[in-house]
Short mmCIF file of C-alpha atoms in Angstrom, two decimals:
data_model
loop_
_atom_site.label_atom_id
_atom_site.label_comp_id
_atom_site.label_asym_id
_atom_site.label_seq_id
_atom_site.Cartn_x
_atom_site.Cartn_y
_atom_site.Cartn_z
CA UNK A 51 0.00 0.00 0.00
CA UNK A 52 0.99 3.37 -0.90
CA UNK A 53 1.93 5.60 2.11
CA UNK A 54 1.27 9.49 2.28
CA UNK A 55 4.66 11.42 2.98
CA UNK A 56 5.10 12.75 6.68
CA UNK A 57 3.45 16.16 6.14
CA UNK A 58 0.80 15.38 3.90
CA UNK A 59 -2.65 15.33 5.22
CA UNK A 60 -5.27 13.77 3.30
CA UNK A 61 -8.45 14.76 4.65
CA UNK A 62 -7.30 18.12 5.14
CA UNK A 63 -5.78 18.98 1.66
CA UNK A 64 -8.91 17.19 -0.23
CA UNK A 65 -11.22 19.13 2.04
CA UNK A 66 -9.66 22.35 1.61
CA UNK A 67 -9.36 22.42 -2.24
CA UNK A 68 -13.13 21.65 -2.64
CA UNK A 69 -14.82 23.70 0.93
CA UNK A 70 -15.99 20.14 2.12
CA UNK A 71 -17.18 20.65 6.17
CA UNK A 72 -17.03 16.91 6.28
CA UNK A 73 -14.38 14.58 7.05
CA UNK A 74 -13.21 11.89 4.87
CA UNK A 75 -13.76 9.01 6.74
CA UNK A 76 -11.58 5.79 5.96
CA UNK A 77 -12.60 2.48 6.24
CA UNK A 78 -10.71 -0.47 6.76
CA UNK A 79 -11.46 -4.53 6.54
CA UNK A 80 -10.20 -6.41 9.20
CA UNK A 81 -9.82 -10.48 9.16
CA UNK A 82 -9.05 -9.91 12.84
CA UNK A 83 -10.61 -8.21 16.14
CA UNK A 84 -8.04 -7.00 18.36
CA UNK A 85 -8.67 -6.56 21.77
CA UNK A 86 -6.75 -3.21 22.16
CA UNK A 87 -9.34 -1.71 19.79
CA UNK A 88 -12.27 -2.87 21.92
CA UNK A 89 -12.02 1.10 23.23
CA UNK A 90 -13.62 2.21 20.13
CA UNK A 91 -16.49 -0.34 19.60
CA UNK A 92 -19.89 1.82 19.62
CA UNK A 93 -22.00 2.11 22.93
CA UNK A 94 -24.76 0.61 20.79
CA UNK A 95 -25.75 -1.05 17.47
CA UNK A 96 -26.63 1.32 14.85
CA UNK A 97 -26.58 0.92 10.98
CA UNK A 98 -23.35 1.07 9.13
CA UNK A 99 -24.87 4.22 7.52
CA UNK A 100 -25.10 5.99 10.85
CA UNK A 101 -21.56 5.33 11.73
CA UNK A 102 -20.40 6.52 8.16
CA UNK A 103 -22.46 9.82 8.77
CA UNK A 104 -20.62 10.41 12.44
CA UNK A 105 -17.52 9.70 11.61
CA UNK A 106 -18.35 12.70 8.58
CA UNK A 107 -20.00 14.41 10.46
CA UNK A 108 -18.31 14.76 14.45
CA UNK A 109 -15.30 12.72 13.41
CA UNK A 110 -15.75 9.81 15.39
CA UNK A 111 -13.70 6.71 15.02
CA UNK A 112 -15.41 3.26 15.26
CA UNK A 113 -14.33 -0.58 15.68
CA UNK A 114 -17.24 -2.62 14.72
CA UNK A 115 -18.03 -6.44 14.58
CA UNK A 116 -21.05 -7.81 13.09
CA UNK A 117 -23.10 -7.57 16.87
CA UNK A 118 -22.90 -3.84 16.35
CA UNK A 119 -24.45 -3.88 13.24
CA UNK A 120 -28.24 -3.25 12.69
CA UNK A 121 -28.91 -3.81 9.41
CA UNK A 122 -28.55 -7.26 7.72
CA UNK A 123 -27.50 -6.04 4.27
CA UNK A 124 -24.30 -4.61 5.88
CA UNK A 125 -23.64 -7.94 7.65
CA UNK A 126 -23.38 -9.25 4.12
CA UNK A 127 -22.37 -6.61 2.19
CA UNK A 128 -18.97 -5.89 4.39
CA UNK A 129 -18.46 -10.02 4.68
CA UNK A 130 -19.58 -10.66 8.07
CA UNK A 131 -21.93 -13.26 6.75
CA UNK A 132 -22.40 -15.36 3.94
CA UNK A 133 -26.07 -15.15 2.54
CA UNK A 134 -28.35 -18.06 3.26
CA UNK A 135 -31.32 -17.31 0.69
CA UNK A 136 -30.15 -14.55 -2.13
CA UNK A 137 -27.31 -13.78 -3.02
CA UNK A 138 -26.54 -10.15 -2.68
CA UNK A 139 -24.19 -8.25 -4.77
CA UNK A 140 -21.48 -6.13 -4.34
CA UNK A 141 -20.25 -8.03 -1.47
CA UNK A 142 -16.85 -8.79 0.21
CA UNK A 143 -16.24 -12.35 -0.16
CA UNK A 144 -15.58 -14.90 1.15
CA UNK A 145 -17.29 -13.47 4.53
CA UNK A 146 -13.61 -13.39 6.72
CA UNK A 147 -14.42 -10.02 8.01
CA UNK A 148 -13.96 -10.32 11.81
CA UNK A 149 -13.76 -5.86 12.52
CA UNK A 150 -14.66 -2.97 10.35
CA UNK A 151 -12.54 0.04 11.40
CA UNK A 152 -14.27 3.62 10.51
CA UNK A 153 -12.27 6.94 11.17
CA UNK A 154 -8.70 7.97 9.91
CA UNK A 155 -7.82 8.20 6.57
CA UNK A 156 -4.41 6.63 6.56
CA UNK A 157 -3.95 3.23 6.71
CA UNK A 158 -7.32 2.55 5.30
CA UNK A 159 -8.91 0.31 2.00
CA UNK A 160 -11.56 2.81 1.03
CA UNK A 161 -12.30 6.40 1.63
CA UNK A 162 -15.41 8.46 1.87
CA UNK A 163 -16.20 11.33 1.01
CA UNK A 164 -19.79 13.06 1.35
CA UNK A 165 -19.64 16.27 -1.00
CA UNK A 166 -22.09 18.06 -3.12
CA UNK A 167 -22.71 17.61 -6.92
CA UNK A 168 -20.51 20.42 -7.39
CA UNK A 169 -17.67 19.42 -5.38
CA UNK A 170 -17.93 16.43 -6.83
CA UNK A 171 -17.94 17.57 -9.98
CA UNK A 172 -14.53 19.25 -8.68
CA UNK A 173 -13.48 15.97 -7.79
CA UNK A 174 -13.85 14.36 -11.43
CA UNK A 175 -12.01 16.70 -12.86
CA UNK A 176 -9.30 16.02 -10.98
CA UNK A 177 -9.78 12.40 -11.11
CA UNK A 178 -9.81 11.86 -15.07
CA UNK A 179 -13.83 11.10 -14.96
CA UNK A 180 -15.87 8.83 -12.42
CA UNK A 181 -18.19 6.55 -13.24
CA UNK A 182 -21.45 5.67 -10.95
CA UNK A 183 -23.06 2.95 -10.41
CA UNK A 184 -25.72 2.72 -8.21
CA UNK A 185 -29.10 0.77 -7.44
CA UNK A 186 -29.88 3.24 -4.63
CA UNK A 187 -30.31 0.16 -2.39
CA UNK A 188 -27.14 -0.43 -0.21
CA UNK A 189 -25.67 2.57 -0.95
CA UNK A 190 -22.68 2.56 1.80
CA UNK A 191 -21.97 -0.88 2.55
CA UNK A 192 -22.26 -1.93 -0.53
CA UNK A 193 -22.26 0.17 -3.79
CA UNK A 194 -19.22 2.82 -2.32
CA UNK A 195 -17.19 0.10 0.20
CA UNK A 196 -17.85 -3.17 -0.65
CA UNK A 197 -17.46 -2.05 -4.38
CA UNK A 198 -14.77 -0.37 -4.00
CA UNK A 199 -13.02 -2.50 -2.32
CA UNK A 200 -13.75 -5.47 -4.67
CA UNK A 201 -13.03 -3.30 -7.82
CA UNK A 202 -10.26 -1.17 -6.54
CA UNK A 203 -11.70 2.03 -8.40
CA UNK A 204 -13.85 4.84 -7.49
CA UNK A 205 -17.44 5.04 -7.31
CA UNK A 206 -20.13 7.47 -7.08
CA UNK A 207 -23.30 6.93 -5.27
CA UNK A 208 -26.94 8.92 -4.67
CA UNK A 209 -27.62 6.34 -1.67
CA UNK A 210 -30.47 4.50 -0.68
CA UNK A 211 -33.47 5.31 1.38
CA UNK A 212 -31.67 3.66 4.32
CA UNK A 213 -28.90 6.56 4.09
CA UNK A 214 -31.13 9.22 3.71
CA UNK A 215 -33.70 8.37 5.94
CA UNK A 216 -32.04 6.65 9.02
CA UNK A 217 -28.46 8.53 9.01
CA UNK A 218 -30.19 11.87 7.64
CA UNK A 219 -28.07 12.42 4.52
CA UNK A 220 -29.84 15.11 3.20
CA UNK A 221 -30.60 15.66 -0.11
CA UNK A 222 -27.96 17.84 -1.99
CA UNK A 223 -25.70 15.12 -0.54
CA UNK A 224 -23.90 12.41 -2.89
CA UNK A 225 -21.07 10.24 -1.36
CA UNK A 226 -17.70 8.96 -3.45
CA UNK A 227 -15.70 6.39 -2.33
CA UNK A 228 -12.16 5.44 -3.79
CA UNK A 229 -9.49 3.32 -2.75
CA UNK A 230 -7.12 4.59 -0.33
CA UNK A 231 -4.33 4.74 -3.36
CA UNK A 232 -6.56 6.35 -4.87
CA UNK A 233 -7.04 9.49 -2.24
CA UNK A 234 -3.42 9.85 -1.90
CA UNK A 235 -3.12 9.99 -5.34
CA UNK A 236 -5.90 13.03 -5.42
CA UNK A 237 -4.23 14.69 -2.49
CA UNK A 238 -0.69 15.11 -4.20
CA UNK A 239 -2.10 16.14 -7.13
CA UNK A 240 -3.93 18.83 -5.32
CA UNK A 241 -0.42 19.75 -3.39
CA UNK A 242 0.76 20.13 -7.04
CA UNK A 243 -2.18 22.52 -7.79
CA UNK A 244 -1.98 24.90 -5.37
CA UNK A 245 1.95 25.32 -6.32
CA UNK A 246 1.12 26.27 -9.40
CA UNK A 247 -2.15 27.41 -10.18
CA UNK A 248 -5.63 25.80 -10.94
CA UNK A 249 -7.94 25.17 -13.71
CA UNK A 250 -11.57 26.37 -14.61
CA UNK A 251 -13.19 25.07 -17.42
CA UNK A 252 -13.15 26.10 -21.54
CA UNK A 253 -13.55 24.95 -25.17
CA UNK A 254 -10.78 22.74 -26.29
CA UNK A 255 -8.50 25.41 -27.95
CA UNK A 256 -7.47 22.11 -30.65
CA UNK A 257 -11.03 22.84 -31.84
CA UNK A 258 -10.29 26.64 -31.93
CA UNK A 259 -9.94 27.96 -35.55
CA UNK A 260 -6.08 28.55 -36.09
CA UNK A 261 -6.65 32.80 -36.55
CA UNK A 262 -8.21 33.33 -33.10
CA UNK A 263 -5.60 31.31 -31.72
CA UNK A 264 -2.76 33.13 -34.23
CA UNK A 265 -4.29 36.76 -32.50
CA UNK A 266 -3.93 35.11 -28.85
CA UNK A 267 0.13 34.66 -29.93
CA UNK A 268 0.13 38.25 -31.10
CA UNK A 269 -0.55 39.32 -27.95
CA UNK A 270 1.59 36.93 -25.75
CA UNK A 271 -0.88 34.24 -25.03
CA UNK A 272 0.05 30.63 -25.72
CA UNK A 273 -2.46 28.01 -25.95
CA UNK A 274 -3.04 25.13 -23.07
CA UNK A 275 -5.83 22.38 -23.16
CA UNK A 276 -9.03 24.76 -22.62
CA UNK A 277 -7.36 27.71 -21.78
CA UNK A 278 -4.70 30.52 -22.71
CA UNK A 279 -2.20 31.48 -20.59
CA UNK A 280 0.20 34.62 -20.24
CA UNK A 281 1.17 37.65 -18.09
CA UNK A 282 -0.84 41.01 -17.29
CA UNK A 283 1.38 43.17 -14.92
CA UNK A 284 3.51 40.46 -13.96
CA UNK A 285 0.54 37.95 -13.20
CA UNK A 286 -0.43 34.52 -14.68
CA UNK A 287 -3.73 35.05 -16.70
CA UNK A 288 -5.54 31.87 -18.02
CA UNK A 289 -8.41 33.18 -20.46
CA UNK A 290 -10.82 30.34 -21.92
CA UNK A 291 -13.33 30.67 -24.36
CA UNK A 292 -16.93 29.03 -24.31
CA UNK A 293 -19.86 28.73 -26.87
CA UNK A 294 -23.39 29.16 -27.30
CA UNK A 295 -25.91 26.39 -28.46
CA UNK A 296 -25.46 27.72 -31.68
CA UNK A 297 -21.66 27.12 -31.33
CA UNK A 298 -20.15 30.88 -31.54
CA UNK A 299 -17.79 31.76 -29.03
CA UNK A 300 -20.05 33.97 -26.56
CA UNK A 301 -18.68 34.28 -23.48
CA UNK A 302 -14.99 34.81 -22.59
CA UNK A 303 -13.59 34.14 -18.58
CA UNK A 304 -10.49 36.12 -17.35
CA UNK A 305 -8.93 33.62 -14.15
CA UNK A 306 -6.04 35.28 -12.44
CA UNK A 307 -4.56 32.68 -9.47
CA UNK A 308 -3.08 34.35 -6.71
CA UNK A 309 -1.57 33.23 -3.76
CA UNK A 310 -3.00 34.39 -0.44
CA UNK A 311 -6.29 36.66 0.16
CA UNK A 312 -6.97 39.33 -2.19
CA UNK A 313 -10.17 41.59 -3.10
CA UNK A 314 -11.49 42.32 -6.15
CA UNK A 315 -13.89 45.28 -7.85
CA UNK A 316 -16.87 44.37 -9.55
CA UNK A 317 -17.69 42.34 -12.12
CA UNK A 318 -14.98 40.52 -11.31
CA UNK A 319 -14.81 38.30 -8.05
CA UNK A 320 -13.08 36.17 -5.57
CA UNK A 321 -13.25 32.01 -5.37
CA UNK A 322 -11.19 30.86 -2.48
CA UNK A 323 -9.58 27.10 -3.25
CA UNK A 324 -6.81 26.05 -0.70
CA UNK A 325 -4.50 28.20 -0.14
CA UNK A 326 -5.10 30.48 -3.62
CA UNK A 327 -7.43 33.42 -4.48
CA UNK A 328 -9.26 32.75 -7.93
CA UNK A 329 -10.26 36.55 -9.10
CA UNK A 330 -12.51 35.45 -12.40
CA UNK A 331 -14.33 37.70 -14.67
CA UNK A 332 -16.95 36.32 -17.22
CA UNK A 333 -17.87 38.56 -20.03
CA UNK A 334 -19.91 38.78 -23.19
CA UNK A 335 -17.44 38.90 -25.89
CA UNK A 336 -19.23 40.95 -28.27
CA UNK A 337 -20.27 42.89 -24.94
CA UNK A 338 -17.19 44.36 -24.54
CA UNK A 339 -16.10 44.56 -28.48
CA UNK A 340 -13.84 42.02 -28.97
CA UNK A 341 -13.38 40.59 -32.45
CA UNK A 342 -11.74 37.07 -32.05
CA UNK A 343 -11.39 36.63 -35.69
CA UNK A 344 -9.83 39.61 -36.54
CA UNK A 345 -8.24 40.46 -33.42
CA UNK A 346 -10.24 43.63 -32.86
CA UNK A 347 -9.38 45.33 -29.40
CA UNK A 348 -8.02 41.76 -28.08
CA UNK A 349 -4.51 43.85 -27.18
CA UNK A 350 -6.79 45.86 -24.79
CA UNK A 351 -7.15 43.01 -22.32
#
């Protein structure tokens, strides 16, 4: 298993880069109970949705065995049990699972993270695309951990009525899990990130006809994935463009990354992410009289 490096914290640079106020709670599969851990077993038997949603929520740390648990699905589902009637799928098997640790990040086969649909959507950029599949029945114990940790990739899931109902996820709510490789992973490239910069989001510019990007060069902008980049003043300026239905280029987005806090003036504003200061500007591009084609006024930027 890949190990973080000394300083880096998981939870804390993942959270920080998207404004999660939850904790990433790690979960890990024992084949054996120890009895140092017996500390941490719950005060009473709850569902494995409830613990997920504490240890998010008030950052609790839980050793369960299978006489904590309260729902039958997650007996299964985590491989405390083999079925006796139906089979039920995704489940760890064979059932050797003696201890399910909940809490810290490190050290742990899956990871959890409840976020919204836009910091998810955060998170997919960042993670090359996730897919999701979900039945929205046995949404924690089995869609995002047992999954996961059967098919080692990440996994996005709208939970069940179970989650929503008895552990009070609300409903803006949407949980990822991803293998703990898979977190680290994230985290550095986050790290990375706020070294450098960022990224918003922009038409391809290899679909960008070659004299709008020709008047971009003119004026000391080179061309990235979805984005141009160059200096005004001394600081980094990504522009992208984006298109109508119709497929003109309508809007255009000025992104300046600075380290630290700043303020801005109107109509631009201020996006905090880690430890940088997004100042972004969106206007319409025949708004302001820019010609892309010919170059028109583009210098005045």
């Amino acid at each position: 298993m890949l190990k973080a490096k000394d300083d880096m914290d998981i939870d804390k640079t993942i959270r920080s880069y998207i404004g999660s106020k939850h904790k990433l709670i790690g979960v890990r599969i024992l084949s054996e109970e120890s009895k140092k851990d017996r500390d941490k077993r719950p005060a009473k038997p709850m569902r494995y949705c409830q613990f997920i949603r504490e240890a998010a929520v008030k950052g609790s740390e839980f050793i369960l065995n299978v006489s904590d648990m309260s729902c039958p699905n997650a007996e299964i589902c985590l491989g405390f049990i083999e079925p006796k009637y139906v089979d039920i799928q995704p489940r760890i098997m064979p059932a050797n699972t003696k201890a399910v640790r909940i809490g810290k990040v490190e050290d742990s086969d899956v990871v959890l993270a409840v976020v919204t649909p836009k910091q998810m959507m955060e998170l997919a950029v960042l993670l090359g695309g996730v897919n999701s599949e979900f039945r929205g029945e046995m949404a924690l114990c089995g869609e995002l951990t047992a999954g996961v940790f059967i098919s080692k990739k990440p996994n996005v899931s709208f939970l069940c009525n179970g989650a929503r109902m008895f552990a009070e996820f609300r409903d803006n709510e949407v949980v990822v899990g991803m293998p703990y490789e898979t977190a680290l992973k994230l985290a550095e490239k986050i790290e990375a990130l706020s070294r450098t910069c960022g990224a918003l989001c922009g038409c391809l510019t290899s679909d960008i006809p070659p004299q709008i990007l020709t008047n971009f060069k003119k004026i000391g902008f080179e061309k990235g994935t979805d984005y141009f980049f160059g200096k005004v003043k001394g600081n980094n300026v990504r522009i992208y463009l984006n298109k109508d239905t119709q497929g003109r280029y309508n809007y255009i987005t000025f992104h300046v990354p600075i380290k630290g806090d700043v303020k801005a003036e109107k109509p631009f504003e201020v996006k905090k992410r880690g430890k940088w200061s997004d100042i972004i500007g969106v206007f319409d591009i025949e708004g302001i009289g820019i010609d892309l084609y010919s170059g028109e006024n583009l210098e005045d930027i």
